[in-house]
PDB file of C-alpha atoms in Angstrom:
ATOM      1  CA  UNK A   1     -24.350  31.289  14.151  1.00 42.00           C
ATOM      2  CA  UNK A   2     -22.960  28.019  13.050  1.00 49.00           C
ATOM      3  CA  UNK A   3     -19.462  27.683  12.627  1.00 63.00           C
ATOM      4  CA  UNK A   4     -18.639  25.735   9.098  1.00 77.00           C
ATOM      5  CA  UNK A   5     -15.831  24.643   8.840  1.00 83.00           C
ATOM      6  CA  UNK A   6     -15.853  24.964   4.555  1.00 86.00           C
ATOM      7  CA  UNK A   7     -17.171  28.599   5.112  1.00 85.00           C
ATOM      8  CA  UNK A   8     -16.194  31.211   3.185  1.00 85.00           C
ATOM      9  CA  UNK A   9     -13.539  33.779   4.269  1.00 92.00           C
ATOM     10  CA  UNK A  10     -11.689  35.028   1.932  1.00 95.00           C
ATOM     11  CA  UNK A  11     -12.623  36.470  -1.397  1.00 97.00           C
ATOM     12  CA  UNK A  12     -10.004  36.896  -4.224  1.00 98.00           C
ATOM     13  CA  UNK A  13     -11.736  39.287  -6.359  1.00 97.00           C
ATOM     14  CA  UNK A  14     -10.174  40.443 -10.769  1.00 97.00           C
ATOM     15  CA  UNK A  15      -9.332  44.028  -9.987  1.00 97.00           C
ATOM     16  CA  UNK A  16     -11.257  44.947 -12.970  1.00 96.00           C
ATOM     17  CA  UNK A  17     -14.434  43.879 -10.828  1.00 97.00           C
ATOM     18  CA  UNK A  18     -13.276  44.535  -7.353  1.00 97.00           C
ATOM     19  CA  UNK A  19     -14.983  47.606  -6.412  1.00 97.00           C
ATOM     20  CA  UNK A  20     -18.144  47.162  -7.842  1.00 97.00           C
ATOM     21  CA  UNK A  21     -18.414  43.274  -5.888  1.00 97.00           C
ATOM     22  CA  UNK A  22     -17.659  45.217  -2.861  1.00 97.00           C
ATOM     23  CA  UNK A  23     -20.195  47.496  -3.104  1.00 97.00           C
ATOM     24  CA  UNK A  24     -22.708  44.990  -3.968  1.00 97.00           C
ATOM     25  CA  UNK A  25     -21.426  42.592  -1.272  1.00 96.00           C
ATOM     26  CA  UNK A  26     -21.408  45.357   1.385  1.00 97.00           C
ATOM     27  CA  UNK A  27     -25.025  46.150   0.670  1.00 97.00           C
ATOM     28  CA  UNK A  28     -26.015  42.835   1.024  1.00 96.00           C
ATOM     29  CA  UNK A  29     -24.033  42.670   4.262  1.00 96.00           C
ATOM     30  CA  UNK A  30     -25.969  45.305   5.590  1.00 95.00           C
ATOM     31  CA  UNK A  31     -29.440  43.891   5.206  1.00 95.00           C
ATOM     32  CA  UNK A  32     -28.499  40.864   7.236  1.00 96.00           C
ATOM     33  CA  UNK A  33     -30.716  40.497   9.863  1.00 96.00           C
ATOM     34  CA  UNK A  34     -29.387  39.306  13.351  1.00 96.00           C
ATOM     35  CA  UNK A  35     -31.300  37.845  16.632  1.00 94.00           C
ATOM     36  CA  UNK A  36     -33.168  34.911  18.155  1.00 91.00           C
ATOM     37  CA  UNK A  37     -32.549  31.586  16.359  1.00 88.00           C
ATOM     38  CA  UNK A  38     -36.302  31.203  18.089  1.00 91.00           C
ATOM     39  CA  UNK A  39     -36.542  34.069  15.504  1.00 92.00           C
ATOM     40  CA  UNK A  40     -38.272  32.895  12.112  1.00 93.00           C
ATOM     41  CA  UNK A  41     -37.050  35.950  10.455  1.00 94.00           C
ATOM     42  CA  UNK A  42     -33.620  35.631  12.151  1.00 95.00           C
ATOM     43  CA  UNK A  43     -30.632  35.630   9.099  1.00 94.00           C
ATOM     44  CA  UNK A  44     -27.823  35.143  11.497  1.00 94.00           C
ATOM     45  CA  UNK A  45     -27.371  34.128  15.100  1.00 93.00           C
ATOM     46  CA  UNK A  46     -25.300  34.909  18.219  1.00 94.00           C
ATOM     47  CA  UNK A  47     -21.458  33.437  18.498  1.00 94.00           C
ATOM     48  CA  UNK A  48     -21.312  30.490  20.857  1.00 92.00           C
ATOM     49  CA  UNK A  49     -19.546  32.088  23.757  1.00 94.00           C
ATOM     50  CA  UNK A  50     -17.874  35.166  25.562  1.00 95.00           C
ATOM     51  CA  UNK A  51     -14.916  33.594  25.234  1.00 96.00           C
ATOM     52  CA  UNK A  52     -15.252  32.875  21.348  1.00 95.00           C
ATOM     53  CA  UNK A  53     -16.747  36.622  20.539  1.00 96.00           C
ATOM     54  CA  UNK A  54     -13.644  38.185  22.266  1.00 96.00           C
ATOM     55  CA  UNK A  55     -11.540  35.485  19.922  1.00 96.00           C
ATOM     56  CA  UNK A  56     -13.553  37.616  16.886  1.00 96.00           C
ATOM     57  CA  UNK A  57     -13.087  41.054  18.157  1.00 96.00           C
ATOM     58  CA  UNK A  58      -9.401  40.405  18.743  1.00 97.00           C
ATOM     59  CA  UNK A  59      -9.261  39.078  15.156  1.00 96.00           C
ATOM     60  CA  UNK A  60     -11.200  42.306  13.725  1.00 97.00           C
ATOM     61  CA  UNK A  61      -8.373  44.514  15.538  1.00 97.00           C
ATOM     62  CA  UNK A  62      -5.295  42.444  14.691  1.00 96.00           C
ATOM     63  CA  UNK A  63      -6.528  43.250  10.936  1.00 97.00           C
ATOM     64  CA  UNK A  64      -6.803  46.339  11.091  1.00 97.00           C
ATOM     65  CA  UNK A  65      -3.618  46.829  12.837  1.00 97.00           C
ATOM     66  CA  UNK A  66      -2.431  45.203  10.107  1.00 96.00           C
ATOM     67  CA  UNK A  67      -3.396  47.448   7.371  1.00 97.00           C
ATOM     68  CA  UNK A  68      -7.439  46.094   6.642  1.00 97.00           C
ATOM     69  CA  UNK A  69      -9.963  48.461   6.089  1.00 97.00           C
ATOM     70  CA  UNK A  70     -13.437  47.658   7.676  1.00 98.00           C
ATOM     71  CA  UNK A  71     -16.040  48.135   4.867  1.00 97.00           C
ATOM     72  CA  UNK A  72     -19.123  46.742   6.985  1.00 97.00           C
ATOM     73  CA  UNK A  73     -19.630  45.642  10.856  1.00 96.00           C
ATOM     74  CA  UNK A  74     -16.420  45.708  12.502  1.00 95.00           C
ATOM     75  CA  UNK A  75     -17.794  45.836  16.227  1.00 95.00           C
ATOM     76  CA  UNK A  76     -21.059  44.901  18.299  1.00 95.00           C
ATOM     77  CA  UNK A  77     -24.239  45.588  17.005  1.00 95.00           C
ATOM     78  CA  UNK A  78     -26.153  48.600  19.303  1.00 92.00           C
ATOM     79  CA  UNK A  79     -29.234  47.046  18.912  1.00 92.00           C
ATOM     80  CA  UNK A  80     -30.608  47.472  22.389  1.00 92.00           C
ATOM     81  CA  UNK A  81     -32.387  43.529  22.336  1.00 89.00           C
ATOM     82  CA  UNK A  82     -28.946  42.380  20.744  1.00 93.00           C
ATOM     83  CA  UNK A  83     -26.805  43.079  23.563  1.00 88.00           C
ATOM     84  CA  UNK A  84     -27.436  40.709  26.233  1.00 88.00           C
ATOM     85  CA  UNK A  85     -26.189  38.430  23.537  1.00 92.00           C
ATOM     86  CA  UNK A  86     -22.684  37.096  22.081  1.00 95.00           C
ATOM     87  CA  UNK A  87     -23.294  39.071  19.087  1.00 96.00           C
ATOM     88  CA  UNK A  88     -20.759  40.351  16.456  1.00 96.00           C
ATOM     89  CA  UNK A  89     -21.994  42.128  13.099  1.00 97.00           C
ATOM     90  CA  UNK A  90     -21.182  40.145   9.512  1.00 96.00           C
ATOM     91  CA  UNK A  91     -18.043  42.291   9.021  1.00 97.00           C
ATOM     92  CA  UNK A  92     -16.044  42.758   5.520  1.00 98.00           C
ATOM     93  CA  UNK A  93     -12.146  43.161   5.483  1.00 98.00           C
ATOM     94  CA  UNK A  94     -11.097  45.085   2.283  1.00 98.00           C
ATOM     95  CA  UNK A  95      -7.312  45.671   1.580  1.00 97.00           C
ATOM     96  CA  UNK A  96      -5.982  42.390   2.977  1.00 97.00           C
ATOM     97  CA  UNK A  97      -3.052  40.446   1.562  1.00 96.00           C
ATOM     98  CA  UNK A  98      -2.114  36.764   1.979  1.00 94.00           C
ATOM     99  CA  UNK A  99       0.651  37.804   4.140  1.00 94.00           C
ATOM    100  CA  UNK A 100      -1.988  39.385   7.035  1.00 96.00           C
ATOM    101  CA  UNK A 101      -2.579  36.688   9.997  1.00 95.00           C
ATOM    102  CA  UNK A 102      -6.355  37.499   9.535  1.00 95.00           C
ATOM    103  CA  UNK A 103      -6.324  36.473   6.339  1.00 96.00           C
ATOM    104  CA  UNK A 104      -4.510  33.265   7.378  1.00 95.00           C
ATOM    105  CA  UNK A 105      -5.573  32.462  10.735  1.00 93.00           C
ATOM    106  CA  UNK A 106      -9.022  30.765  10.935  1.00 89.00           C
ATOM    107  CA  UNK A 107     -11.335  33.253  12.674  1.00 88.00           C
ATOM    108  CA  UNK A 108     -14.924  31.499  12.740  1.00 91.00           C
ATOM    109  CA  UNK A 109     -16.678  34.532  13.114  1.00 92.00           C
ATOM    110  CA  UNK A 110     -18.976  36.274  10.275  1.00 95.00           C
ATOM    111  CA  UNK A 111     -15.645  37.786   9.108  1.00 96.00           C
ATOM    112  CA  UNK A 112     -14.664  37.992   5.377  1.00 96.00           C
ATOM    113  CA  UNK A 113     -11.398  38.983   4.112  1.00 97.00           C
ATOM    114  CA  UNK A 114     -11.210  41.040   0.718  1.00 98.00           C
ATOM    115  CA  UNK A 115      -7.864  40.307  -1.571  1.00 98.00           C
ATOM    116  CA  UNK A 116      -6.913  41.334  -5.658  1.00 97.00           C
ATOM    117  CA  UNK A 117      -5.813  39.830  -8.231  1.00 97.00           C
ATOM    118  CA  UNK A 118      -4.916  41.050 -11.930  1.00 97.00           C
ATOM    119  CA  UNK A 119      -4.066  37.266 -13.062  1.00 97.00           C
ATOM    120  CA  UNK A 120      -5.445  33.663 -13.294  1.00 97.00           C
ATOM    121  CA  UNK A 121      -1.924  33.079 -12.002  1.00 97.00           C
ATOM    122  CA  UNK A 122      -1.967  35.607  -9.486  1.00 98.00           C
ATOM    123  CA  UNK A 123      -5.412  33.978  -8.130  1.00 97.00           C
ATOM    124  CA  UNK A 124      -4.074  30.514  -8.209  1.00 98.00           C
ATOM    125  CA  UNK A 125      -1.246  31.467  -5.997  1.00 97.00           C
ATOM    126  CA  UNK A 126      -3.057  33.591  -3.494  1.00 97.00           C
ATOM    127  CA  UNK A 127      -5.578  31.242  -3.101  1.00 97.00           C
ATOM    128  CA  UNK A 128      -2.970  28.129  -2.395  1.00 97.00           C
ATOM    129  CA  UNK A 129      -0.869  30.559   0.071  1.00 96.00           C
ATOM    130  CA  UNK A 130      -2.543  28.965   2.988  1.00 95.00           C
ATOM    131  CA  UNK A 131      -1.957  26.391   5.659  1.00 95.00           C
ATOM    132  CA  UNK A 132      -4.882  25.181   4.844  1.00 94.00           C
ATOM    133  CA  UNK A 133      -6.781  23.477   1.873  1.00 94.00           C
ATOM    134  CA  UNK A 134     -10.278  22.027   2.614  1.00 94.00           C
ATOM    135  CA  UNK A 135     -12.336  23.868   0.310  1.00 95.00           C
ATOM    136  CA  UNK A 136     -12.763  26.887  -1.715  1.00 96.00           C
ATOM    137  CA  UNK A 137     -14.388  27.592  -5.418  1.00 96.00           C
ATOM    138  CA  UNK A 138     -14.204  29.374  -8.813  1.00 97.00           C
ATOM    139  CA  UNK A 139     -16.989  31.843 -10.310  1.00 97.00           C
ATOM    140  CA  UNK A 140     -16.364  32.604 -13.695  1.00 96.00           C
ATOM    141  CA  UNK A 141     -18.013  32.585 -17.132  1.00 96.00           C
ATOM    142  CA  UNK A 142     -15.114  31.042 -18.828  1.00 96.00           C
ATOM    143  CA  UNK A 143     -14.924  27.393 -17.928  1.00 96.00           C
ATOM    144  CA  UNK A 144     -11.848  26.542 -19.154  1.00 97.00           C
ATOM    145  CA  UNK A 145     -10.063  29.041 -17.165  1.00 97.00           C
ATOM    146  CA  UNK A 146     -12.296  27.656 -14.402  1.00 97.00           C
ATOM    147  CA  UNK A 147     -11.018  24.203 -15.068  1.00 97.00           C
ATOM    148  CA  UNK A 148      -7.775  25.344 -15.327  1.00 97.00           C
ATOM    149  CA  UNK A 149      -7.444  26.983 -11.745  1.00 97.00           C
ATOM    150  CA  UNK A 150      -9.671  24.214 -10.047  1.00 96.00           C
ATOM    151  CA  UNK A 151      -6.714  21.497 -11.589  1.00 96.00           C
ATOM    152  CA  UNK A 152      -4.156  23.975  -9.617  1.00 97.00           C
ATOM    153  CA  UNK A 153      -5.878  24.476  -6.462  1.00 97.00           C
ATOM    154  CA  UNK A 154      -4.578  22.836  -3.440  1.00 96.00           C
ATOM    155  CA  UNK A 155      -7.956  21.734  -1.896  1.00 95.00           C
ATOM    156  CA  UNK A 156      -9.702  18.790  -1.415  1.00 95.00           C
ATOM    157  CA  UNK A 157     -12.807  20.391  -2.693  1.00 95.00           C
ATOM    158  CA  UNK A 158     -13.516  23.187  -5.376  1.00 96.00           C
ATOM    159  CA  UNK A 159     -16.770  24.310  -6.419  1.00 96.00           C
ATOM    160  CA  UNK A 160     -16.963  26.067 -10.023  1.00 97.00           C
ATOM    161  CA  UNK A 161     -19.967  28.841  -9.867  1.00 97.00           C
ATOM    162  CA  UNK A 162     -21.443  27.784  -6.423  1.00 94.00           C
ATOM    163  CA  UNK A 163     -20.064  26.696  -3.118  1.00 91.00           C
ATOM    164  CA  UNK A 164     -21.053  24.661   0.396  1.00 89.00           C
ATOM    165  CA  UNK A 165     -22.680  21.706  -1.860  1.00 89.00           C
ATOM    166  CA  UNK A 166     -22.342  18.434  -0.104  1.00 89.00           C
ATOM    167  CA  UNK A 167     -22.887  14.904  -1.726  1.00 91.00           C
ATOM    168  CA  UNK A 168     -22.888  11.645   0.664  1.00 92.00           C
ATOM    169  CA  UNK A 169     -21.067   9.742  -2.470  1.00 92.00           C
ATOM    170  CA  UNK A 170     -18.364  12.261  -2.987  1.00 93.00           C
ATOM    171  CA  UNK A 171     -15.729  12.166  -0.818  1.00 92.00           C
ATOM    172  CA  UNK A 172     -14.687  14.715   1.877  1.00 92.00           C
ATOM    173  CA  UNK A 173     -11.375  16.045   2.829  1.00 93.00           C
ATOM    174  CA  UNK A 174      -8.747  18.593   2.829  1.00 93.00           C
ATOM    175  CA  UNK A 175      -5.411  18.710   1.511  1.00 93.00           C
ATOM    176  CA  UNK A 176      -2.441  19.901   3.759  1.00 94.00           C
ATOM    177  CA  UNK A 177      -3.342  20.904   7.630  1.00 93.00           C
ATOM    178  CA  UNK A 178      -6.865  20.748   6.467  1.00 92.00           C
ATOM    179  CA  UNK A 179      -7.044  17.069   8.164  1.00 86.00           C
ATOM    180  CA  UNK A 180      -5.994  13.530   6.831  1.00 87.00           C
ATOM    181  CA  UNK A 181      -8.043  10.819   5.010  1.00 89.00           C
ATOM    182  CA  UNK A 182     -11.760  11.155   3.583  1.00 92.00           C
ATOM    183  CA  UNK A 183     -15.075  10.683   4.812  1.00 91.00           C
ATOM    184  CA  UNK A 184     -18.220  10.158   2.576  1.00 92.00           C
ATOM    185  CA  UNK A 185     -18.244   8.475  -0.416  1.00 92.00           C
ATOM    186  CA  UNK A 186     -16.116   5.248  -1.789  1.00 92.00           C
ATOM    187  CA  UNK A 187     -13.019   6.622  -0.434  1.00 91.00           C
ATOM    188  CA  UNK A 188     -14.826   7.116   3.245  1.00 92.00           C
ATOM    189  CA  UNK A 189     -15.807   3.928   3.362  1.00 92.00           C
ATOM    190  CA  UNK A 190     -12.309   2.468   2.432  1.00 91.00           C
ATOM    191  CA  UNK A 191     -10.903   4.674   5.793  1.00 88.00           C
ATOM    192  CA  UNK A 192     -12.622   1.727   7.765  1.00 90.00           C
ATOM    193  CA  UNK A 193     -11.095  -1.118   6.050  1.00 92.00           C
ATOM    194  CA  UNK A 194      -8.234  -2.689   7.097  1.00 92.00           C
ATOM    195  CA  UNK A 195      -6.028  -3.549   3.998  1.00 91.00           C
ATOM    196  CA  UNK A 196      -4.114  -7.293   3.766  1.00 94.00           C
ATOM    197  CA  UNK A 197      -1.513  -7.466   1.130  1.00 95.00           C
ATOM    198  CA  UNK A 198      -0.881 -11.446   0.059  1.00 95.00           C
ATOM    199  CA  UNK A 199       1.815 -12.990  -1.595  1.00 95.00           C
ATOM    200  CA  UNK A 200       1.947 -16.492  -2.431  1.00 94.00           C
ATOM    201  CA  UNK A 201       4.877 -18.166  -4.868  1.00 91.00           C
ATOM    202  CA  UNK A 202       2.918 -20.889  -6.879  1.00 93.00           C
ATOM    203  CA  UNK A 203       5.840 -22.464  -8.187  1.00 88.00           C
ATOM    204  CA  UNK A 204       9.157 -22.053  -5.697  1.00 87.00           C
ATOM    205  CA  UNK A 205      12.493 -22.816  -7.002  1.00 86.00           C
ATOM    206  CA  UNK A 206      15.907 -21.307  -6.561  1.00 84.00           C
ATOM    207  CA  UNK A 207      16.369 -17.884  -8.081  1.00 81.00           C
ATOM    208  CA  UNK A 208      20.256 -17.728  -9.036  1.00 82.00           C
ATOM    209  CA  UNK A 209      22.451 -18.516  -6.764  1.00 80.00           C
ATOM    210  CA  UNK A 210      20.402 -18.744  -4.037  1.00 72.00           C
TER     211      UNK A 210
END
């Protein structure tokens, strides 16, 4: 599967709505289909390595140590064709809080984390309470309450009602340990500039005393 590094991992879901999403995200989890990328019908690939499927099952169990409950995957597939492969099933974390290491340590693996919130507050904080701030995004019918959050976020991008859209003339970035400087866009170009500040005194005289 590719590894992106603006995926996805952690939904913030109203508590008014939270069990009813993951229901419906759980049964869509489910239907993903895994195998060849040689595989036209293939949804979702293998991991890259041993070594990085181990990193993912390790992940999966420090969770749940931790207090996650696995909705969906959670382990290997037992697929018979699937397991001469570095397969891992799409798994969903439910139960998670900010302060869990799998909700902040970056797992690359088809691993989503499952938080609550009761207000836009709340959901502004949780989703800042990270190391990290490359990307993330709003879904909401109100858009002022969308515009309000996206103004608090701490990310260098923030989609409102969609996410994982790239434009070559926006610029690219994250805020905090989410990297330094921009690519794409005006302010991607500028990052291969090299800046001269000149001063020149059209008229020199003495200034006071000097």
């Amino acid at each position: 599967m590719p590894q992106i590094c603006s995926a996805g991992t952690r939904l913030i879901i109203e508590e008014s709505i939270h069990d009813a999403f993951v229901s419906a995200i759980v049964d869509r989890v489910k239907n993903i289909k895994l195998g060849s990328g040689f595989d036209e019908s293939t949804q979702m690939g293998p991991l890259i390595s041993k070594d990085h499927l181990n990193k993912v099952v390790n992940y999966v169990e420090n969770g749940k140590q931790e207090g996650a409950t696995v909705a969906v995957g959670g382990g290997r597939p037992d697929d018979p064709e699937l397991l001469n492969g570095f397969f891992y099933l799409p798994t969903v974390l439910t139960g998670c809080t900010s302060n869990m290491r799998v909700v902040q340590d970056e797992g690359f693996g088809p691993v989503i984390t499952v938080e609550k919130f009761t207000t836009e507050e709340e959901a502004v904080r949780l989703a800042n309470d990270s190391i990290y701030g490359l990307s993330g995004g709003v879904f909401t019918n109100d858009i002022a309450k969308a515009e309000r959050c996206v103004a608090k976020m701490r990310m260098g991008t923030v989609w409102i009602n969609d996410v994982n859209l790239y434009f070559p003339h926006a610029p690219w970035g994250g805020y905090k340990q989410s990297g330094i400087g921009r690519e794409l866009g005006k302010k991607g170009l500028e990052e291969y500039q090299e800046t001269k500040h000149i001063f020149q005194n059209l008229k020199p005289e003495p200034v006071n005393w000097f």
